[in-house]
GROMACS .gro file of C-alpha atoms in nm:
model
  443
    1UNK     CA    1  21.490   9.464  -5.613
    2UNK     CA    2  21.755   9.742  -5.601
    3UNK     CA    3  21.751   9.697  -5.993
    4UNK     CA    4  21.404   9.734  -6.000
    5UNK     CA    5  21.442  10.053  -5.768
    6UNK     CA    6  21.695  10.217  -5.992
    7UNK     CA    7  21.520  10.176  -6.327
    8UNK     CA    8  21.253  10.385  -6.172
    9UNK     CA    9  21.415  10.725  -6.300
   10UNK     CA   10  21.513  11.042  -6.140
   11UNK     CA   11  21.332  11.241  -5.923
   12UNK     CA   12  21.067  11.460  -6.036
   13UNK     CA   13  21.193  11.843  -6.064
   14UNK     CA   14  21.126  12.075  -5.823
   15UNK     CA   15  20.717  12.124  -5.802
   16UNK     CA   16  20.597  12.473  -6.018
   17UNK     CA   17  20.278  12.584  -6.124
   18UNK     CA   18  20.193  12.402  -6.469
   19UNK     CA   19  20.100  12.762  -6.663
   20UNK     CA   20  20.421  12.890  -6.482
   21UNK     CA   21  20.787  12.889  -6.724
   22UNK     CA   22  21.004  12.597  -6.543
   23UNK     CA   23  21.293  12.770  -6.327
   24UNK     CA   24  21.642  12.664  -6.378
   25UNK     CA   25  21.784  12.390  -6.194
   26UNK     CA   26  22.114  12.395  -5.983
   27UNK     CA   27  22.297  12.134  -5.957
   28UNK     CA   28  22.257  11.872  -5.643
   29UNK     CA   29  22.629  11.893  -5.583
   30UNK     CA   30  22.712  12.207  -5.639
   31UNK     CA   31  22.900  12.342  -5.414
   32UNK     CA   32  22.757  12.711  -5.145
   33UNK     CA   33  22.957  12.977  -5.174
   34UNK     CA   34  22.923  13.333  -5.064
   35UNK     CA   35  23.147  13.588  -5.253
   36UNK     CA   36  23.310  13.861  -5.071
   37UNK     CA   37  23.305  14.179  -5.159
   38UNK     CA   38  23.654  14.228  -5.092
   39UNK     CA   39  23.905  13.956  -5.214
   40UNK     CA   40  24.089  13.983  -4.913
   41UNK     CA   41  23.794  13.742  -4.777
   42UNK     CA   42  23.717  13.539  -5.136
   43UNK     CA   43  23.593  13.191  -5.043
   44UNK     CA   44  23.777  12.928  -5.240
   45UNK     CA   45  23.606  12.758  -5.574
   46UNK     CA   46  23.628  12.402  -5.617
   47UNK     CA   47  23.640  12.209  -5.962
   48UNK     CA   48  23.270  12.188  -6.062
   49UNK     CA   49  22.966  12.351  -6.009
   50UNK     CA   50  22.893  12.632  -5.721
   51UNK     CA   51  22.590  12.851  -5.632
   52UNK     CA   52  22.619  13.192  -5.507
   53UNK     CA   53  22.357  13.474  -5.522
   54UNK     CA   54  22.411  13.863  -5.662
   55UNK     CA   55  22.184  14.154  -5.618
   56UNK     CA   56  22.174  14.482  -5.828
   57UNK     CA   57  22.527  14.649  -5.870
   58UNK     CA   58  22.708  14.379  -5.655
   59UNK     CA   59  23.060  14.287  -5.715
   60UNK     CA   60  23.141  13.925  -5.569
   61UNK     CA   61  23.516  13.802  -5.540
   62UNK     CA   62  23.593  13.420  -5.521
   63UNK     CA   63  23.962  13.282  -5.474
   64UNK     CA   64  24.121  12.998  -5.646
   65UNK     CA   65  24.419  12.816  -5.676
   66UNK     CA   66  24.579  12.721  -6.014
   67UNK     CA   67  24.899  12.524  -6.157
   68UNK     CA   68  25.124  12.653  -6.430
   69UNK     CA   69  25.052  12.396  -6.710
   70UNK     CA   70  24.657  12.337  -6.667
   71UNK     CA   71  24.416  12.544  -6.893
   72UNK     CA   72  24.131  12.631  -6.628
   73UNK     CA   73  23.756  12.761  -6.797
   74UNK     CA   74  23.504  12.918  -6.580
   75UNK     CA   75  23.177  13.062  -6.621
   76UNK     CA   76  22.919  13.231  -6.438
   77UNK     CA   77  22.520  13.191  -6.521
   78UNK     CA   78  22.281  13.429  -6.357
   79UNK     CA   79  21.936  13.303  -6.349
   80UNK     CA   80  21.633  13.592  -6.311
   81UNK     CA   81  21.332  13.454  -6.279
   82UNK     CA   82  21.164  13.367  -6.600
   83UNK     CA   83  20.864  13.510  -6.726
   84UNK     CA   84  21.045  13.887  -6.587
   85UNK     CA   85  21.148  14.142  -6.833
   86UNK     CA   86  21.514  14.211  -6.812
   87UNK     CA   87  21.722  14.391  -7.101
   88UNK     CA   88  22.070  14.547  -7.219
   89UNK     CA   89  22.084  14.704  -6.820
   90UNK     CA   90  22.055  14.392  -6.666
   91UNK     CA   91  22.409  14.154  -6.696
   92UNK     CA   92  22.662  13.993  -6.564
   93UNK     CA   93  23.039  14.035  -6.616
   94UNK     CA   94  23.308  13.747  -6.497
   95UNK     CA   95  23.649  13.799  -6.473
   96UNK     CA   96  24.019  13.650  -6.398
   97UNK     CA   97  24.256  13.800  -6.240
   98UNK     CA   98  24.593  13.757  -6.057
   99UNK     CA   99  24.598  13.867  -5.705
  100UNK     CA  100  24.845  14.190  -5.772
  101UNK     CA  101  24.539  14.322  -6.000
  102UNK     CA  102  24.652  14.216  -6.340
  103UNK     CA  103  24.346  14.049  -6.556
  104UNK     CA  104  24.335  13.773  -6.753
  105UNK     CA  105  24.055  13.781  -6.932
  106UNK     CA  106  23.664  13.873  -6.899
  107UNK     CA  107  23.381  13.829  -7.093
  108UNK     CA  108  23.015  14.018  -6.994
  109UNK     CA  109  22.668  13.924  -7.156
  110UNK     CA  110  22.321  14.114  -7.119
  111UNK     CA  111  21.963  14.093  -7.158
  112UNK     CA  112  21.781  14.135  -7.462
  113UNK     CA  113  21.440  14.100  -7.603
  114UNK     CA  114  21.276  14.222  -7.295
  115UNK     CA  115  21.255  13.852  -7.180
  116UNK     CA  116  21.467  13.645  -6.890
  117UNK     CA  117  21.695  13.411  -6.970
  118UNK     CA  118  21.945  13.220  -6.811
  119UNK     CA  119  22.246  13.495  -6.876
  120UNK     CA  120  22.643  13.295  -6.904
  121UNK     CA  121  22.956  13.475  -6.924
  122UNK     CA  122  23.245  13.286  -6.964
  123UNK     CA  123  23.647  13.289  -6.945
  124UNK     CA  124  23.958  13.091  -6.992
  125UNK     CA  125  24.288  13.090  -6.832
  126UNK     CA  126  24.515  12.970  -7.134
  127UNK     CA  127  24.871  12.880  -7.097
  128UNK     CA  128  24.968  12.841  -7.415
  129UNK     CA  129  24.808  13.173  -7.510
  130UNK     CA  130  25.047  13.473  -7.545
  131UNK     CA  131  24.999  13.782  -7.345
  132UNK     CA  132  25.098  13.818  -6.974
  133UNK     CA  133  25.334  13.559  -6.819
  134UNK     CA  134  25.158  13.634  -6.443
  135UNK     CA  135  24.837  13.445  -6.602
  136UNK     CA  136  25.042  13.139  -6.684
  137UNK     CA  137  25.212  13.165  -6.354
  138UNK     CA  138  25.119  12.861  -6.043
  139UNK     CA  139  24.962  13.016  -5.789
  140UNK     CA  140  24.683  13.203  -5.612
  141UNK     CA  141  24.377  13.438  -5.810
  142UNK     CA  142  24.086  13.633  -5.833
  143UNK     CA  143  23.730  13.558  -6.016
  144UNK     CA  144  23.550  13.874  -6.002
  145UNK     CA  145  23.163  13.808  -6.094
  146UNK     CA  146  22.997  14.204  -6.162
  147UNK     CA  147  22.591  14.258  -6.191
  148UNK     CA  148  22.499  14.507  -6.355
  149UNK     CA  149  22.235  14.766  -6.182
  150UNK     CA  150  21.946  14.740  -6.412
  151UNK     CA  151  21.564  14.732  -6.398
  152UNK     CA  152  21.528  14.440  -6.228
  153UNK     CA  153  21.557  14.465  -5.786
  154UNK     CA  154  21.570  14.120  -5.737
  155UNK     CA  155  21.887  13.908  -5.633
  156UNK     CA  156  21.987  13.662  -5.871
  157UNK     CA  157  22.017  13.269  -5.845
  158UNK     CA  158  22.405  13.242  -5.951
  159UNK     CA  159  22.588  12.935  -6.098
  160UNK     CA  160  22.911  12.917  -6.113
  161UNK     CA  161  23.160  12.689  -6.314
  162UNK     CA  162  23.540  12.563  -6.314
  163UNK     CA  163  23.634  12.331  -6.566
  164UNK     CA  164  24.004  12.246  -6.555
  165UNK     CA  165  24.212  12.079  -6.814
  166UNK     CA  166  24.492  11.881  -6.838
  167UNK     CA  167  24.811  12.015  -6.989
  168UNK     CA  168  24.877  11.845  -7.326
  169UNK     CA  169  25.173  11.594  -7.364
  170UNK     CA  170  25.430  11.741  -7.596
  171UNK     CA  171  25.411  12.056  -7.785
  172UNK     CA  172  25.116  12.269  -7.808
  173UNK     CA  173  24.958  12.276  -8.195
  174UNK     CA  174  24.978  12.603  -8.355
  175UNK     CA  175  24.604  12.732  -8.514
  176UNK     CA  176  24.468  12.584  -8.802
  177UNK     CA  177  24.501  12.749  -9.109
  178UNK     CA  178  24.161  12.915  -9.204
  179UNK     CA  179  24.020  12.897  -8.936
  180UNK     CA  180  23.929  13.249  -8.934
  181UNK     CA  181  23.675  13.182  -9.204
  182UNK     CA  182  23.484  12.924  -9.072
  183UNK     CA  183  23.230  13.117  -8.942
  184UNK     CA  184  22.881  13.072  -8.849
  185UNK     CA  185  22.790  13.348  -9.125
  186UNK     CA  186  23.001  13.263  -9.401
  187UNK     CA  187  22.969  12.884  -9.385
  188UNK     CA  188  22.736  12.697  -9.638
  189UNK     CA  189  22.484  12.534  -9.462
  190UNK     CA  190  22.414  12.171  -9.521
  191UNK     CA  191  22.061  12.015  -9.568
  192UNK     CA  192  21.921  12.022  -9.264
  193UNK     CA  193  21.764  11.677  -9.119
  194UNK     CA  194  21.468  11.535  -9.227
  195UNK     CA  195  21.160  11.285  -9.122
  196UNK     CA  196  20.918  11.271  -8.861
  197UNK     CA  197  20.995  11.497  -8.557
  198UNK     CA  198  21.037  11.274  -8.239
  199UNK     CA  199  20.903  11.438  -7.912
  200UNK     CA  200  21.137  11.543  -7.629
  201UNK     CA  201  21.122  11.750  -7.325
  202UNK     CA  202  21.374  11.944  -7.296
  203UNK     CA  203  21.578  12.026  -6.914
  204UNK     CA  204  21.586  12.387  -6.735
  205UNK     CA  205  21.958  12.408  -6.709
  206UNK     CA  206  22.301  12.270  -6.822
  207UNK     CA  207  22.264  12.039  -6.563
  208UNK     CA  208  21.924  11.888  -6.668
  209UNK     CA  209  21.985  11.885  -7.038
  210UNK     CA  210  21.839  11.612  -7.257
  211UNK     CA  211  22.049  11.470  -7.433
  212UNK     CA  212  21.972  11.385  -7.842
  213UNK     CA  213  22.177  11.319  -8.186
  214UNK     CA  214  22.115  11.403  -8.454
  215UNK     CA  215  21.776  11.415  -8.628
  216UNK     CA  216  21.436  11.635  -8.567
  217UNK     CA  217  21.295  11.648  -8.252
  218UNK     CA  218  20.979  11.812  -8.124
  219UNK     CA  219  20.912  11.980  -7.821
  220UNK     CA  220  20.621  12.251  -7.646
  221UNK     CA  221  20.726  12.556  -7.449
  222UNK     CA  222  20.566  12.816  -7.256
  223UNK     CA  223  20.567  13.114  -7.302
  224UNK     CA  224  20.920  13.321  -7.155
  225UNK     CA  225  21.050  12.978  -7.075
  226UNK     CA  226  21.406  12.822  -7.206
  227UNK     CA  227  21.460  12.436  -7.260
  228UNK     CA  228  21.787  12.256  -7.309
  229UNK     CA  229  21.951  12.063  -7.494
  230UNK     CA  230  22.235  11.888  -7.511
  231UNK     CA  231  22.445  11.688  -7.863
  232UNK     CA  232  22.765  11.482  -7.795
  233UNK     CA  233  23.000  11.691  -8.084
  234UNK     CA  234  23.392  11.519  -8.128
  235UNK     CA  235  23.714  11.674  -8.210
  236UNK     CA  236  23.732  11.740  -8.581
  237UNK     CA  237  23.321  11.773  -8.618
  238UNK     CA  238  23.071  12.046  -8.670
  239UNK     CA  239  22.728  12.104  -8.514
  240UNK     CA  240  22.409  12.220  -8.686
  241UNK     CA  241  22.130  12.331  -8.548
  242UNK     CA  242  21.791  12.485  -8.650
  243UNK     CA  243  21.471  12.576  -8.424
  244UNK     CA  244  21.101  12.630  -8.639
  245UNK     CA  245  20.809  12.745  -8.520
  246UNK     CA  246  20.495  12.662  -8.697
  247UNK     CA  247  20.253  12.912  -8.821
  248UNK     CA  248  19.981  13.011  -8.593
  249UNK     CA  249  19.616  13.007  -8.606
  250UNK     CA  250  19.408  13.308  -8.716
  251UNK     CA  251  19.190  13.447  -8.418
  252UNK     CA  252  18.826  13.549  -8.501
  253UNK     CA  253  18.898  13.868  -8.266
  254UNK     CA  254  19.196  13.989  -8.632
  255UNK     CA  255  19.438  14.032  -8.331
  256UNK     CA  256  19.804  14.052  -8.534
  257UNK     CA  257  20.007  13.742  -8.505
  258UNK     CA  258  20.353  13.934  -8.505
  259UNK     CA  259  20.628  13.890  -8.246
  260UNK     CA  260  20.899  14.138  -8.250
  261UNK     CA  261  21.064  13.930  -7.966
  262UNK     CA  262  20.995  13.564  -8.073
  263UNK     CA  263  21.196  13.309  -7.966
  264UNK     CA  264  21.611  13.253  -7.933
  265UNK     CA  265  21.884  12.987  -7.945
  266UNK     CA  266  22.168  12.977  -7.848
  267UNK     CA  267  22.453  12.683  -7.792
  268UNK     CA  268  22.739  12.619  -7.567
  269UNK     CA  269  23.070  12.470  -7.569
  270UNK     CA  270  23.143  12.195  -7.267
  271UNK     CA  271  23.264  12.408  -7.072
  272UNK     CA  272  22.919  12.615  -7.100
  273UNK     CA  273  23.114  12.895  -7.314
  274UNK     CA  274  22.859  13.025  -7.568
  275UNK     CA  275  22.961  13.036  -7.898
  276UNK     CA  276  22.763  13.308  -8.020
  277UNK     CA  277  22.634  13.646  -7.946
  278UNK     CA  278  22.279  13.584  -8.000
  279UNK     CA  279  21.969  13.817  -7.981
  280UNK     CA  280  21.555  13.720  -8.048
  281UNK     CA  281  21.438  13.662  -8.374
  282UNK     CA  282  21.076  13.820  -8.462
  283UNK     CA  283  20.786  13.594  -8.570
  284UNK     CA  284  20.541  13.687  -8.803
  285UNK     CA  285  20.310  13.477  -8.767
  286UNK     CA  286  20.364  13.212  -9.095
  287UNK     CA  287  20.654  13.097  -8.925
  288UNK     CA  288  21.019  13.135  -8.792
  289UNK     CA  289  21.328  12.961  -8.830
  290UNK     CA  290  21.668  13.035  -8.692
  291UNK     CA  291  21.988  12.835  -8.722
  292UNK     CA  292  22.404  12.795  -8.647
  293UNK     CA  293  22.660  12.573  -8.816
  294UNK     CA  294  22.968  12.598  -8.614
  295UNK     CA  295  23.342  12.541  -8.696
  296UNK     CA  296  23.492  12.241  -8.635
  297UNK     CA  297  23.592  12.125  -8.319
  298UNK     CA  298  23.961  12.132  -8.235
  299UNK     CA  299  24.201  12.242  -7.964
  300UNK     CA  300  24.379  12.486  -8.134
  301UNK     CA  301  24.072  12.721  -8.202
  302UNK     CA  302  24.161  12.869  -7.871
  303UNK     CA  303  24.436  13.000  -7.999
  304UNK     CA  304  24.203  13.208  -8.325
  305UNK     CA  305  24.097  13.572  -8.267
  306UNK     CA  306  23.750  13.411  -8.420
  307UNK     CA  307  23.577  13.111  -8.378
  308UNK     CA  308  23.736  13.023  -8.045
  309UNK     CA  309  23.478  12.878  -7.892
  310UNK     CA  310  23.484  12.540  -8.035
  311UNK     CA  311  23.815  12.436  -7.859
  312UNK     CA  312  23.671  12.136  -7.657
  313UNK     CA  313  23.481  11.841  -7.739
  314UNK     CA  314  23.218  11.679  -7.554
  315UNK     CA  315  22.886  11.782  -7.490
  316UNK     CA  316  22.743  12.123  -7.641
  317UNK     CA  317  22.432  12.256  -7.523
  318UNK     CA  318  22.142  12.394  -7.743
  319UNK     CA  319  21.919  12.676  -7.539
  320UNK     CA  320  21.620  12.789  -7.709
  321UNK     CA  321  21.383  13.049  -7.553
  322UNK     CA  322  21.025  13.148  -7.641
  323UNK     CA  323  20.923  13.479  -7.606
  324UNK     CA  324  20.640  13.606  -7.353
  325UNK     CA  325  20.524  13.758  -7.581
  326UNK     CA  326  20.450  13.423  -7.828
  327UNK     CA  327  20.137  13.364  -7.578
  328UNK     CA  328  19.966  13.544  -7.795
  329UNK     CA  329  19.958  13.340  -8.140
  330UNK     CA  330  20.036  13.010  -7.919
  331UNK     CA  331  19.810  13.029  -7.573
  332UNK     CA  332  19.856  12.684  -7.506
  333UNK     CA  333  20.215  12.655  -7.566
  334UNK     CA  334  20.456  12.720  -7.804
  335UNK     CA  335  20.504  12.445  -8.037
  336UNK     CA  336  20.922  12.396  -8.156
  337UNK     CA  337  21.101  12.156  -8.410
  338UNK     CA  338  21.398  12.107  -8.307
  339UNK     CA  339  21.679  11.964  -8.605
  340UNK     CA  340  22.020  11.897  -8.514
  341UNK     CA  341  22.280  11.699  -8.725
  342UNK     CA  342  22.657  11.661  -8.654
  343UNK     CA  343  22.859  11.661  -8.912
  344UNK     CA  344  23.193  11.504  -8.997
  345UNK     CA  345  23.399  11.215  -8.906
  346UNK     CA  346  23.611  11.197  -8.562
  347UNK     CA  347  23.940  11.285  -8.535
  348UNK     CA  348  24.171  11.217  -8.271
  349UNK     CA  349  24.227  11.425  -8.045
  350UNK     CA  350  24.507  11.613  -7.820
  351UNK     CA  351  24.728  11.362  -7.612
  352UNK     CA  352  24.656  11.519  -7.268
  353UNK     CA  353  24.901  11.439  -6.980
  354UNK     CA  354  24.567  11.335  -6.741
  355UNK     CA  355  24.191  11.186  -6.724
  356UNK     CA  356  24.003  11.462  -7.000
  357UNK     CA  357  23.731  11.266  -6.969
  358UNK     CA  358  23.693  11.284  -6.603
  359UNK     CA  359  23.754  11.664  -6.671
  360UNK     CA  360  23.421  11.647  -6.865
  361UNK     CA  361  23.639  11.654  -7.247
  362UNK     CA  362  23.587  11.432  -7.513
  363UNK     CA  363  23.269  11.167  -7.668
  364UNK     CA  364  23.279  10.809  -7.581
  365UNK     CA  365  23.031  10.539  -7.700
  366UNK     CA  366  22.820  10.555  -7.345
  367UNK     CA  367  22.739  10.968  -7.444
  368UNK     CA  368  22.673  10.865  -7.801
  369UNK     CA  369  22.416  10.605  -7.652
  370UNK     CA  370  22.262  10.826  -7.392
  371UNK     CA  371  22.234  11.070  -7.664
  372UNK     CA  372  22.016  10.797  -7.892
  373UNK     CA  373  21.824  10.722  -7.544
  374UNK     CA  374  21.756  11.088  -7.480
  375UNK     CA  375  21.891  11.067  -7.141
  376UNK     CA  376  21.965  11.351  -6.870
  377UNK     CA  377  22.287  11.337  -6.643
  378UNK     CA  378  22.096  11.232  -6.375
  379UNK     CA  379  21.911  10.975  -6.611
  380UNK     CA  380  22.236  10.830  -6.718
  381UNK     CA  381  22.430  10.831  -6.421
  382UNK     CA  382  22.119  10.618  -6.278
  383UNK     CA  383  22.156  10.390  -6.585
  384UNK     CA  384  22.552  10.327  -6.512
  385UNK     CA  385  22.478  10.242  -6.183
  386UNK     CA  386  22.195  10.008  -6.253
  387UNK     CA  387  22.419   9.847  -6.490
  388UNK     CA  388  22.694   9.832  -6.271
  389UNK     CA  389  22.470   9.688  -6.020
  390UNK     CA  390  22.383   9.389  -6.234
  391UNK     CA  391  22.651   9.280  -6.344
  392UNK     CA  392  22.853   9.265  -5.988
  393UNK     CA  393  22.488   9.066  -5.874
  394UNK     CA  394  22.568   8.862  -6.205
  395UNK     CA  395  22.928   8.776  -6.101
  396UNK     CA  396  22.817   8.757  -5.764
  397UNK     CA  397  22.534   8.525  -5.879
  398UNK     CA  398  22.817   8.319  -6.129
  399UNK     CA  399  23.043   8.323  -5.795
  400UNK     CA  400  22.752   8.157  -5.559
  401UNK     CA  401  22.678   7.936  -5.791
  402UNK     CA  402  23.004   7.785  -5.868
  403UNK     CA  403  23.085   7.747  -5.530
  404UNK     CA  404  22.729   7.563  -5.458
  405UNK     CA  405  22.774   7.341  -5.750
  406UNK     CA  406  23.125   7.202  -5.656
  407UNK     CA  407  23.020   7.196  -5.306
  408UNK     CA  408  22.769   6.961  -5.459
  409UNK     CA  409  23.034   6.770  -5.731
  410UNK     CA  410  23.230   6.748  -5.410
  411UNK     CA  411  22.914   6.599  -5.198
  412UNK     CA  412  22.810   6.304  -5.466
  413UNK     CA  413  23.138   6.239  -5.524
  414UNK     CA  414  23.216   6.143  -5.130
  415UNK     CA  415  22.836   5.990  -5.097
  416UNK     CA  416  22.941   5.754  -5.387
  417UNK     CA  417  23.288   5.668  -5.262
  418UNK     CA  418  23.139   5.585  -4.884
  419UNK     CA  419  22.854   5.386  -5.089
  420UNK     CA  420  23.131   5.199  -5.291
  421UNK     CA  421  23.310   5.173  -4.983
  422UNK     CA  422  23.032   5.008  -4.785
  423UNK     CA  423  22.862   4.727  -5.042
  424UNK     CA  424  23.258   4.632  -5.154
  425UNK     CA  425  23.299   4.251  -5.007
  426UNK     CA  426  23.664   4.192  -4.851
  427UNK     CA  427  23.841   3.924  -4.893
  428UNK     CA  428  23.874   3.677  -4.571
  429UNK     CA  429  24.171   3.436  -4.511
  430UNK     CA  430  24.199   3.162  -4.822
  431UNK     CA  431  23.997   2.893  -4.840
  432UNK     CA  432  23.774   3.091  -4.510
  433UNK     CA  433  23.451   3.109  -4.475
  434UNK     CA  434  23.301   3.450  -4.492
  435UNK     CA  435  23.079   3.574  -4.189
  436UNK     CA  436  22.778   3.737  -4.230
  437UNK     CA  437  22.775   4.010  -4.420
  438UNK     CA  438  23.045   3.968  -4.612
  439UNK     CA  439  23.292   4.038  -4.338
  440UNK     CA  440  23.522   3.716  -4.199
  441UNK     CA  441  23.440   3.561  -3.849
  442UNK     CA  442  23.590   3.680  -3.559
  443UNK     CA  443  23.895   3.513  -3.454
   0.00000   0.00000   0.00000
């Protein structure tokens, strides 16, 4: 029964109107947080995720503690509503710094395209990274999340993100040789997957990502909505990915079929760092196609002044967008082929001193087959515990029955011995008569 009420799958999303782009969804756990406009009152961050909200122009401060050996990654996503039009004004800015006012890094992303989009900046505390020795230091600091004061008035949904690492054992590698020119633009790109495109639906979020591997994939968005996606990519391989749109139907009315502001993709490292600057591509109409090839993963791409992104593996996430403004040449949706391949063999990785994968680092076998089951977290997690479940009612099922069968064994085996005992004659005095019964007469 509790099997039964496991396998029947996560909860529906939050309830929106069909015609409606789907929101972004927050994690259940995150944890609430308000930031302070002064860091003398910053609420502390945990490790995970943590939801916050930021209005026009507002400058939030959150505290948080940090060792000397640990590389810590954070990021911030701001979430306007889709379907609004937000541009280059409207951003968001995170940044680390120590307490005396020395930064440590920052990274700020904006709006393009005229279309809403879930907007992440991200940064990394490294400590093998030269530059200031107060950033390496243990100790207390700032993350300073800015919005910018642009067109749109309303107050943001924010989600905020701390990933922390375990220090390596042993030395730190040193960055691989060429690195620098394994970039997205001046890679060869390999044949791209081919076949019949499977459907799949992809999540609001990076918390509600679908997981797939590697092959074509087909999907239907609406208009000014983003779907996600999300590949298990190992240390030492590469990620491809490609998003088509179709061409669109002639209307009798000779309206033009051309989008400046198509559609968009994106894709992030696991620690929801995205690894490229990326604006909308234009559609005209007899289709569109847009595509990355990244670098290969390793640790020591941190360390690069390009390509730095891909210095964890685990799970990357795909984002694609469709414009508003597609409703036009697709009114009942926006049909997308999704093709995704991973390329390359794994490699091991870094030795680290503690649990990576607890951290959220690295590919096992159970990601590789919730990838090929086109599973959510939620999805997955549900399918560990069902699994989990079974198998302690199987041992607890092996258990009861062992125990019933020898108290069985041990029940025949005493029924027989009293019934030997019973029917076996004894013998009376020699040459005496037996009584009835077998037994010998009373004196």
């Amino acid at each position: 029964m509790c099997a039964t009420a496991l396998s029947a799958g996560p909860a529906v999303p939050g309830a929106h109107a069909a015609d409606r782009p789907r929101p972004y969804e927050t994690a259940d756990d995150a944890q609430r947080v308000h930031g302070s406009p002064s860091s003398a009152d910053a609420p502390a961050l945990g490790t995970g995720p943590a939801t916050d909200r930021i209005g026009p122009g507002e400058e939030h401060f959150y505290a948080l503690d940090l060792d000397a050996r640990s590389d810590v990654h954070l990021s911030a996503t701001a979430l306007p509503a889709p379907g609004t039009r937000i541009d280059y004004r409207d951003g968001i800015e995170i940044s680390l710094r120590t307490t005396d006012g020395d930064s440590c890094g920052s990274e700020k992303v904006t709006g393009t395209g005229q279309t809403a989009f879930p907007l992440t900046a991200y940064v990394a505390r490294l400590t093998g990274a030269d530059g200031n020795s107060s950033c390496r230091a243990a100790g207390p600091y700032l993350v300073r999340v800015v919005r910018e004061d642009g067109d749109d008035p309303s107050r943001w949904p924010l989600e905020l993100s701390v990933l922390r690492e375990p220090a390596l054992k042993g030395s730190i590698p040193a960055p691989h040789p060429g690195t620098e020119n394994e970039s997205d633009a001046d890679s060869p790109r390999p044949a791209p997957p081919s076949g019949t495109p499977r459907p799949v639906a992809g999540g609001s979020g990076f918390n509600d990502a679908r997981a797939v591997g590697g092959g074509v994939w087909k999907d239907r968005l609406r208009p000014g909505e983003t779907r996600w996606y999300r590949v298990p990519v190992d240390w030492g391989q590469r990620l491809h990915t490609a998003v088509e749109l179709p061409n669109a139907a002639r209307r009798e009315d000779g309206a033009g079929r051309f989008v400046a502001r198509g559609f968009r993709m994106n894709v992030y490292n696991p620690a929801r760092g995205p690894l490229y600057s990326e604006s909308f591509t234009s559609y005209d109409g007899d289709g569109g196609k847009t595509d990355h090839y990244s670098n290969p993963v390793r640790y020591e791409n941190r360390f690069a002044s390009a390509n730095s992104a891909t210095r964890l593996a685990g799970w990357y996430y795909v984002a694609v967008t469709a414009g508003p403004d597609l409703a036009g040449p697709f009114p009942q949706g926006v049909p997308v082929t999704l093709r995704i391949a991973v390329r390359g063999k794994p490699k091991p990785g870094p030795r680290y001193g503690g649990d990576a994968r607890a951290a959220g680092i690295g590919v096992s076998d159970e990601d590789r087959e919730t990838a090929a089951k086109r599973l959510t977290r939620a999805e997955a997690d549900d399918a560990a515990a069902e699994a989990a479940l079974l198998r302690t009612v199987g041992w607890s099922g092996i258990g009861t029955g062992t125990a019933l069968l020898a108290v069985l064994a041990a029940w025949t085996l005493l029924a027989r011995r009293g019934g030997a005992a019973a029917v076996q004659p004894v013998a009376g005095p020699p040459g005496g008569t037996p009584g009835p019964g077998g037994f010998p007469p009373s004196p």
